Amino acid sequence: TRPGKRYQSVRLESVMELNDPHHGPIFDLIAQARRVSRDWSGLSADDSAMTGAERDVLDFLVFEGAATVPQIARNRGVSRQHIQKRADALVAKGLAEFVDNPAHKSSKLLEASIKGERAHATASRGEAEVLQRLSGKVDPKDIAKARAVLQTIAKAVEDSA
């Protein structure tokens, strides 16, 4: 078996041992959401493919403009360290850059680079194509139900962390 496969089967068995008919389907839903998220992140179709978390930071930069890492972290409700890792990855990929901050000498601003803006536009076009194909195929009531279920799961995970 390949690495990770054994862990996955052990994890699934431990969930199933709880003998609750809800655990297996919830686990499957989370696994499916991970696959969709991974595949959604892959829509950028170029050498600067981003993770979902990197895309979230790039979204912020494109829509809100340059900001410090702590500002982005506060806006996103995550730790500064979480955003710092994503910012460093975006900079390493040439998708963002740190620039001087006229309001604060030691806290640089992170801004989308031209390459980052182009990568964002490419990913957005890919997303728009998928959304267009989905248009009319998914009932808005089903979307609302799915959103509610995912919010419940997210809250439970957040409360456990």
Tab-separated table of N, CA and C in Angstrom, residues 67-70 80 84 98-110:
chain	number	residue	atom	x	y	z
A	67	ALA	N	-1.889	44.768	2.379
A	67	ALA	CA	-2.152	44.789	3.820
A	67	ALA	C	-1.008	44.089	4.529
A	68	THR	N	-0.904	44.315	5.806
A	68	THR	CA	0.093	43.599	6.602
A	68	THR	C	-0.428	42.198	6.893
A	69	VAL	N	0.486	41.314	7.231
A	69	VAL	CA	0.098	39.949	7.580
A	69	VAL	C	-0.873	39.951	8.765
A	70	PRO	N	-0.607	40.716	9.834
A	70	PRO	CA	-1.572	40.733	10.947
A	70	PRO	C	-2.960	41.251	10.531
A	80	ARG	N	-1.716	34.873	12.857
A	80	ARG	CA	-0.734	35.578	12.039
A	80	ARG	C	0.234	34.580	11.417
A	84	GLN	N	1.273	34.136	7.616
A	84	GLN	CA	2.683	34.326	7.275
A	84	GLN	C	3.189	33.190	6.390
A	98	PHE	N	6.409	41.562	-0.710
A	98	PHE	CA	6.392	42.455	0.433
A	98	PHE	C	6.953	43.803	-0.011
A	99	VAL	N	6.265	44.869	0.363
A	99	VAL	CA	6.698	46.221	0.013
A	99	VAL	C	6.708	47.073	1.273
A	100	ASP	N	7.448	48.168	1.209
A	100	ASP	CA	7.524	49.059	2.362
A	100	ASP	C	6.142	49.577	2.736
A	101	ASN	N	5.960	49.739	4.022
A	101	ASN	CA	4.709	50.227	4.577
A	101	ASN	C	4.942	51.643	5.098
A	102	PRO	N	4.388	52.653	4.448
A	102	PRO	CA	4.615	54.027	4.894
A	102	PRO	C	4.084	54.294	6.302
A	103	ALA	N	3.135	53.492	6.760
A	103	ALA	CA	2.547	53.705	8.088
A	103	ALA	C	3.308	52.987	9.193
A	104	HIS	N	4.202	52.069	8.823
A	104	HIS	CA	4.887	51.271	9.848
A	104	HIS	C	6.183	50.726	9.271
A	105	LYS	N	7.308	51.158	9.802
A	105	LYS	CA	8.606	50.787	9.223
A	105	LYS	C	8.919	49.295	9.307
A	106	SER	N	8.505	48.630	10.391
A	106	SER	CA	8.909	47.226	10.554
A	106	SER	C	7.866	46.223	10.080
A	107	SER	N	6.666	46.668	9.764
A	107	SER	CA	5.620	45.748	9.303
A	107	SER	C	5.333	46.008	7.831
A	108	LYS	N	5.914	45.174	6.984
A	108	LYS	CA	5.781	45.347	5.537
A	108	LYS	C	4.351	45.044	5.086
A	109	LEU	N	3.998	45.593	3.947
A	109	LEU	CA	2.717	45.294	3.311
A	109	LEU	C	2.914	44.137	2.343
A	110	LEU	N	1.946	43.271	2.281
A	110	LEU	CA	1.932	42.204	1.284
A	110	LEU	C	0.985	42.656	0.188
